[in-house]
Every structure is written in C-alpha cells, then in structure tokens.
mmCIF file with all atom_site columns, C-alpha atoms in Angstrom:
data_model
loop_
_atom_site.group_PDB
_atom_site.id
_atom_site.type_symbol
_atom_site.label_atom_id
_atom_site.label_alt_id
_atom_site.label_comp_id
_atom_site.label_asym_id
_atom_site.label_entity_id
_atom_site.label_seq_id
_atom_site.pdbx_PDB_ins_code
_atom_site.Cartn_x
_atom_site.Cartn_y
_atom_site.Cartn_z
_atom_site.occupancy
_atom_site.B_iso_or_equiv
_atom_site.pdbx_formal_charge
_atom_site.auth_seq_id
_atom_site.auth_comp_id
_atom_site.auth_asym_id
_atom_site.auth_atom_id
_atom_site.pdbx_PDB_model_num
ATOM 1   C CA . UNK A 1 1   ? -0.282  0.023   -0.068  1.00 0.00 ? 240 UNK A CA 1
ATOM 2   C CA . UNK A 1 2   ? 1.560   3.477   -0.576  1.00 0.00 ? 241 UNK A CA 1
ATOM 3   C CA . UNK A 1 3   ? 2.334   5.473   2.440   1.00 0.00 ? 242 UNK A CA 1
ATOM 4   C CA . UNK A 1 4   ? -0.076  8.333   1.348   1.00 0.00 ? 243 UNK A CA 1
ATOM 5   C CA . UNK A 1 5   ? -2.905  6.252   1.201   1.00 0.00 ? 244 UNK A CA 1
ATOM 6   C CA . UNK A 1 6   ? -5.875  7.960   2.757   1.00 0.00 ? 245 UNK A CA 1
ATOM 7   C CA . UNK A 1 7   ? -8.401  5.380   4.482   1.00 0.00 ? 246 UNK A CA 1
ATOM 8   C CA . UNK A 1 8   ? -5.979  2.990   5.195   1.00 0.00 ? 247 UNK A CA 1
ATOM 9   C CA . UNK A 1 9   ? -8.224  1.403   7.755   1.00 0.00 ? 248 UNK A CA 1
ATOM 10  C CA . UNK A 1 10  ? -10.846 0.790   5.359   1.00 0.00 ? 249 UNK A CA 1
ATOM 11  C CA . UNK A 1 11  ? -8.591  -0.663  2.881   1.00 0.00 ? 250 UNK A CA 1
ATOM 12  C CA . UNK A 1 12  ? -7.224  -3.295  5.703   1.00 0.00 ? 251 UNK A CA 1
ATOM 13  C CA . UNK A 1 13  ? -10.808 -3.885  6.549   1.00 0.00 ? 252 UNK A CA 1
ATOM 14  C CA . UNK A 1 14  ? -11.120 -5.684  2.925   1.00 0.00 ? 253 UNK A CA 1
ATOM 15  C CA . UNK A 1 15  ? -7.700  -7.045  2.452   1.00 0.00 ? 254 UNK A CA 1
ATOM 16  C CA . UNK A 1 16  ? -7.800  -8.918  5.900   1.00 0.00 ? 255 UNK A CA 1
ATOM 17  C CA . UNK A 1 17  ? -11.415 -10.792 5.331   1.00 0.00 ? 256 UNK A CA 1
ATOM 18  C CA . UNK A 1 18  ? -10.136 -10.895 1.385   1.00 0.00 ? 257 UNK A CA 1
ATOM 19  C CA . UNK A 1 19  ? -7.114  -13.106 2.945   1.00 0.00 ? 258 UNK A CA 1
ATOM 20  C CA . UNK A 1 20  ? -9.337  -15.402 4.848   1.00 0.00 ? 259 UNK A CA 1
ATOM 21  C CA . UNK A 1 21  ? -11.682 -15.856 1.988   1.00 0.00 ? 260 UNK A CA 1
ATOM 22  C CA . UNK A 1 22  ? -8.872  -16.402 -0.744  1.00 0.00 ? 261 UNK A CA 1
ATOM 23  C CA . UNK A 1 23  ? -7.113  -18.958 1.888   1.00 0.00 ? 262 UNK A CA 1
ATOM 24  C CA . UNK A 1 24  ? -10.510 -20.680 2.372   1.00 0.00 ? 263 UNK A CA 1
ATOM 25  C CA . UNK A 1 25  ? -11.727 -20.795 -1.285  1.00 0.00 ? 264 UNK A CA 1
ATOM 26  C CA . UNK A 1 26  ? -8.450  -20.335 -3.329  1.00 0.00 ? 265 UNK A CA 1
ATOM 27  C CA . UNK A 1 27  ? -8.431  -18.990 -6.891  1.00 0.00 ? 266 UNK A CA 1
ATOM 28  C CA . UNK A 1 28  ? -10.962 -21.429 -8.519  1.00 0.00 ? 267 UNK A CA 1
ATOM 29  C CA . UNK A 1 29  ? -14.248 -19.145 -8.586  1.00 0.00 ? 268 UNK A CA 1
ATOM 30  C CA . UNK A 1 30  ? -15.636 -16.254 -10.204 1.00 0.00 ? 269 UNK A CA 1
ATOM 31  C CA . UNK A 1 31  ? -15.665 -12.762 -9.056  1.00 0.00 ? 270 UNK A CA 1
ATOM 32  C CA . UNK A 1 32  ? -19.542 -13.062 -7.751  1.00 0.00 ? 271 UNK A CA 1
ATOM 33  C CA . UNK A 1 33  ? -18.718 -15.835 -5.472  1.00 0.00 ? 272 UNK A CA 1
ATOM 34  C CA . UNK A 1 34  ? -15.709 -14.094 -3.733  1.00 0.00 ? 273 UNK A CA 1
ATOM 35  C CA . UNK A 1 35  ? -18.476 -10.821 -3.444  1.00 0.00 ? 274 UNK A CA 1
ATOM 36  C CA . UNK A 1 36  ? -20.744 -12.758 -1.706  1.00 0.00 ? 275 UNK A CA 1
ATOM 37  C CA . UNK A 1 37  ? -18.326 -14.650 0.678   1.00 0.00 ? 276 UNK A CA 1
ATOM 38  C CA . UNK A 1 38  ? -16.641 -11.298 1.107   1.00 0.00 ? 277 UNK A CA 1
ATOM 39  C CA . UNK A 1 39  ? -19.820 -9.345  1.938   1.00 0.00 ? 278 UNK A CA 1
ATOM 40  C CA . UNK A 1 40  ? -19.944 -12.370 4.925   1.00 0.00 ? 279 UNK A CA 1
ATOM 41  C CA . UNK A 1 41  ? -16.864 -11.763 6.044   1.00 0.00 ? 280 UNK A CA 1
ATOM 42  C CA . UNK A 1 42  ? -17.412 -7.761  6.164   1.00 0.00 ? 281 UNK A CA 1
ATOM 43  C CA . UNK A 1 43  ? -20.918 -7.931  8.114   1.00 0.00 ? 282 UNK A CA 1
ATOM 44  C CA . UNK A 1 44  ? -18.955 -10.131 10.706  1.00 0.00 ? 283 UNK A CA 1
ATOM 45  C CA . UNK A 1 45  ? -16.741 -7.174  11.242  1.00 0.00 ? 284 UNK A CA 1
ATOM 46  C CA . UNK A 1 46  ? -19.538 -4.738  11.593  1.00 0.00 ? 285 UNK A CA 1
ATOM 47  C CA . UNK A 1 47  ? -18.243 -2.737  8.506   1.00 0.00 ? 286 UNK A CA 1
ATOM 48  C CA . UNK A 1 48  ? -21.113 -0.713  7.270   1.00 0.00 ? 287 UNK A CA 1
ATOM 49  C CA . UNK A 1 49  ? -21.437 -1.307  3.468   1.00 0.00 ? 288 UNK A CA 1
ATOM 50  C CA . UNK A 1 50  ? -23.632 -1.574  0.261   1.00 0.00 ? 289 UNK A CA 1
ATOM 51  C CA . UNK A 1 51  ? -23.614 -4.066  -2.043  1.00 0.00 ? 290 UNK A CA 1
ATOM 52  C CA . UNK A 1 52  ? -23.861 -3.141  -5.700  1.00 0.00 ? 291 UNK A CA 1
ATOM 53  C CA . UNK A 1 53  ? -23.844 0.877   -5.361  1.00 0.00 ? 292 UNK A CA 1
ATOM 54  C CA . UNK A 1 54  ? -25.210 2.419   -8.343  1.00 0.00 ? 293 UNK A CA 1
ATOM 55  C CA . UNK A 1 55  ? -23.736 5.643   -9.524  1.00 0.00 ? 294 UNK A CA 1
ATOM 56  C CA . UNK A 1 56  ? -25.269 7.950   -12.354 1.00 0.00 ? 295 UNK A CA 1
ATOM 57  C CA . UNK A 1 57  ? -23.445 9.820   -14.800 1.00 0.00 ? 296 UNK A CA 1
ATOM 58  C CA . UNK A 1 58  ? -24.220 13.303  -16.190 1.00 0.00 ? 297 UNK A CA 1
ATOM 59  C CA . UNK A 1 59  ? -23.297 15.243  -19.289 1.00 0.00 ? 298 UNK A CA 1
ATOM 60  C CA . UNK A 1 60  ? -23.757 18.765  -19.206 1.00 0.00 ? 299 UNK A CA 1
ATOM 61  C CA . UNK A 1 61  ? -26.140 18.639  -16.353 1.00 0.00 ? 300 UNK A CA 1
ATOM 62  C CA . UNK A 1 62  ? -28.202 15.689  -17.877 1.00 0.00 ? 301 UNK A CA 1
ATOM 63  C CA . UNK A 1 63  ? -28.411 12.266  -16.850 1.00 0.00 ? 302 UNK A CA 1
ATOM 64  C CA . UNK A 1 64  ? -27.512 9.538   -18.882 1.00 0.00 ? 303 UNK A CA 1
ATOM 65  C CA . UNK A 1 65  ? -29.176 6.584   -19.304 1.00 0.00 ? 304 UNK A CA 1
ATOM 66  C CA . UNK A 1 66  ? -26.060 4.260   -18.472 1.00 0.00 ? 305 UNK A CA 1
ATOM 67  C CA . UNK A 1 67  ? -25.169 3.497   -14.856 1.00 0.00 ? 306 UNK A CA 1
ATOM 68  C CA . UNK A 1 68  ? -22.130 2.078   -13.190 1.00 0.00 ? 307 UNK A CA 1
ATOM 69  C CA . UNK A 1 69  ? -22.554 -0.588  -10.371 1.00 0.00 ? 308 UNK A CA 1
ATOM 70  C CA . UNK A 1 70  ? -19.806 -0.689  -7.796  1.00 0.00 ? 309 UNK A CA 1
ATOM 71  C CA . UNK A 1 71  ? -19.457 -3.931  -6.306  1.00 0.00 ? 310 UNK A CA 1
ATOM 72  C CA . UNK A 1 72  ? -19.031 -2.412  -2.626  1.00 0.00 ? 311 UNK A CA 1
ATOM 73  C CA . UNK A 1 73  ? -19.036 0.721   -0.878  1.00 0.00 ? 312 UNK A CA 1
ATOM 74  C CA . UNK A 1 74  ? -17.649 0.690   2.494   1.00 0.00 ? 313 UNK A CA 1
ATOM 75  C CA . UNK A 1 75  ? -18.823 3.427   5.068   1.00 0.00 ? 314 UNK A CA 1
ATOM 76  C CA . UNK A 1 76  ? -19.541 5.619   1.988   1.00 0.00 ? 315 UNK A CA 1
ATOM 77  C CA . UNK A 1 77  ? -16.103 6.494   1.760   1.00 0.00 ? 316 UNK A CA 1
ATOM 78  C CA . UNK A 1 78  ? -14.285 3.285   0.182   1.00 0.00 ? 317 UNK A CA 1
ATOM 79  C CA . UNK A 1 79  ? -14.850 1.271   -3.393  1.00 0.00 ? 318 UNK A CA 1
ATOM 80  C CA . UNK A 1 80  ? -13.144 -2.114  -3.591  1.00 0.00 ? 319 UNK A CA 1
ATOM 81  C CA . UNK A 1 81  ? -13.573 -3.540  -6.544  1.00 0.00 ? 320 UNK A CA 1
ATOM 82  C CA . UNK A 1 82  ? -13.353 -7.246  -6.694  1.00 0.00 ? 321 UNK A CA 1
ATOM 83  C CA . UNK A 1 83  ? -11.889 -9.705  -9.535  1.00 0.00 ? 322 UNK A CA 1
ATOM 84  C CA . UNK A 1 84  ? -11.178 -12.910 -10.370 1.00 0.00 ? 323 UNK A CA 1
ATOM 85  C CA . UNK A 1 85  ? -8.843  -12.831 -13.111 1.00 0.00 ? 324 UNK A CA 1
ATOM 86  C CA . UNK A 1 86  ? -5.384  -13.869 -14.185 1.00 0.00 ? 325 UNK A CA 1
ATOM 87  C CA . UNK A 1 87  ? -3.945  -10.675 -13.432 1.00 0.00 ? 326 UNK A CA 1
ATOM 88  C CA . UNK A 1 88  ? -4.753  -7.332  -12.924 1.00 0.00 ? 327 UNK A CA 1
ATOM 89  C CA . UNK A 1 89  ? -4.465  -4.740  -16.162 1.00 0.00 ? 328 UNK A CA 1
ATOM 90  C CA . UNK A 1 90  ? -4.608  -1.152  -16.791 1.00 0.00 ? 329 UNK A CA 1
ATOM 91  C CA . UNK A 1 91  ? -8.103  -1.658  -17.904 1.00 0.00 ? 330 UNK A CA 1
ATOM 92  C CA . UNK A 1 92  ? -9.142  -2.614  -14.325 1.00 0.00 ? 331 UNK A CA 1
ATOM 93  C CA . UNK A 1 93  ? -7.262  0.405   -13.075 1.00 0.00 ? 332 UNK A CA 1
ATOM 94  C CA . UNK A 1 94  ? -9.457  2.707   -15.580 1.00 0.00 ? 333 UNK A CA 1
ATOM 95  C CA . UNK A 1 95  ? -12.521 1.131   -14.254 1.00 0.00 ? 334 UNK A CA 1
ATOM 96  C CA . UNK A 1 96  ? -12.006 1.692   -11.063 1.00 0.00 ? 335 UNK A CA 1
ATOM 97  C CA . UNK A 1 97  ? -11.204 5.303   -11.289 1.00 0.00 ? 336 UNK A CA 1
ATOM 98  C CA . UNK A 1 98  ? -14.644 5.393   -13.346 1.00 0.00 ? 337 UNK A CA 1
ATOM 99  C CA . UNK A 1 99  ? -16.368 4.193   -10.402 1.00 0.00 ? 338 UNK A CA 1
ATOM 100 C CA . UNK A 1 100 ? -14.472 6.839   -7.950  1.00 0.00 ? 339 UNK A CA 1
ATOM 101 C CA . UNK A 1 101 ? -15.240 9.699   -10.397 1.00 0.00 ? 340 UNK A CA 1
ATOM 102 C CA . UNK A 1 102 ? -18.918 8.776   -10.475 1.00 0.00 ? 341 UNK A CA 1
ATOM 103 C CA . UNK A 1 103 ? -19.408 8.140   -6.760  1.00 0.00 ? 342 UNK A CA 1
ATOM 104 C CA . UNK A 1 104 ? -17.141 11.027  -5.834  1.00 0.00 ? 343 UNK A CA 1
ATOM 105 C CA . UNK A 1 105 ? -15.236 8.963   -3.501  1.00 0.00 ? 344 UNK A CA 1
ATOM 106 C CA . UNK A 1 106 ? -11.552 9.369   -3.208  1.00 0.00 ? 345 UNK A CA 1
ATOM 107 C CA . UNK A 1 107 ? -10.198 6.019   -2.713  1.00 0.00 ? 346 UNK A CA 1
ATOM 108 C CA . UNK A 1 108 ? -10.800 2.278   -4.314  1.00 0.00 ? 347 UNK A CA 1
ATOM 109 C CA . UNK A 1 109 ? -8.917  -0.785  -3.822  1.00 0.00 ? 348 UNK A CA 1
ATOM 110 C CA . UNK A 1 110 ? -8.914  -3.272  -6.797  1.00 0.00 ? 349 UNK A CA 1
ATOM 111 C CA . UNK A 1 111 ? -8.832  -6.793  -5.025  1.00 0.00 ? 350 UNK A CA 1
ATOM 112 C CA . UNK A 1 112 ? -7.925  -9.996  -7.078  1.00 0.00 ? 351 UNK A CA 1
ATOM 113 C CA . UNK A 1 113 ? -8.579  -13.535 -5.993  1.00 0.00 ? 352 UNK A CA 1
ATOM 114 C CA . UNK A 1 114 ? -7.846  -15.334 -9.331  1.00 0.00 ? 353 UNK A CA 1
ATOM 115 C CA . UNK A 1 115 ? -4.142  -15.231 -8.515  1.00 0.00 ? 354 UNK A CA 1
ATOM 116 C CA . UNK A 1 116 ? -2.123  -17.565 -6.337  1.00 0.00 ? 355 UNK A CA 1
ATOM 117 C CA . UNK A 1 117 ? -2.247  -15.169 -3.376  1.00 0.00 ? 356 UNK A CA 1
ATOM 118 C CA . UNK A 1 118 ? -4.673  -12.045 -3.058  1.00 0.00 ? 357 UNK A CA 1
ATOM 119 C CA . UNK A 1 119 ? -3.470  -9.243  -4.999  1.00 0.00 ? 358 UNK A CA 1
ATOM 120 C CA . UNK A 1 120 ? -4.480  -5.555  -4.297  1.00 0.00 ? 359 UNK A CA 1
ATOM 121 C CA . UNK A 1 121 ? -3.872  -2.443  -5.553  1.00 0.00 ? 360 UNK A CA 1
ATOM 122 C CA . UNK A 1 122 ? -5.064  1.283   -4.426  1.00 0.00 ? 361 UNK A CA 1
ATOM 123 C CA . UNK A 1 123 ? -6.380  3.411   -6.171  1.00 0.00 ? 362 UNK A CA 1
ATOM 124 C CA . UNK A 1 124 ? -7.013  7.276   -5.496  1.00 0.00 ? 363 UNK A CA 1
ATOM 125 C CA . UNK A 1 125 ? -8.924  9.720   -7.503  1.00 0.00 ? 364 UNK A CA 1
#
C-alpha cells in the first residue's frame, strides 16, 4: 500500500477478510462468489457497506441512461472492486477510477482473487 493512502483502515478491512476468503476458497471461483463470501466477512466485522451501489453519469447537467455499479461501498468512503482474473491490468485500474469519479469517492482498492495469492492495488482519485 502506498504510504500516503487515505482511509488505510478501510483498505485493511477488505484485505484482511479478503485473505481469509482466498485462503479458504483459493483462486477457482468467479468474482460473484468472492463478493458473496466477502460480504459475509465484512458484515461479521461490523463494517457499514452497500452491495452493487449504482452511480449515475451526467453530461452537461443531463443524466445519462447508463449506470456504473460498484461491487461494494464501505462506509460511503471507500470502493473495493473485486476481480477473479489471471492478473490485474491497466483496464481494471481505469474501471476503478471511473467508479470513483462517478461516486465522488476518493479511494478504491482493486482486489484480485484469481491469482495464487490475493493481489490488491490502491486507487486514488
């Protein structure tokens, strides 16, 4: 994690439970399964969260008919984006930045369960 990462505690509330999930399930499931299991871990830790939070886009003050859905929003200050892929790429960083821009939230965390050990990358807007 970068030293200047804001909301470090929120990030650790995902990384710690994420490690538990990855240790238990390994890397063989799709992202939806990891989301379901991570939600159990997050709730057991008493972290306020929303699942599949919807964010609207606007252009010149007009709402667009498309939406973005973030996997989770923790405490209205942090968006973890969950993946179950071979490795994180720049495209996923861009996707996370889009969620941050749409939500006006400053911190995101890409979390990948598809590697041999859990991988994560902090994203700041």
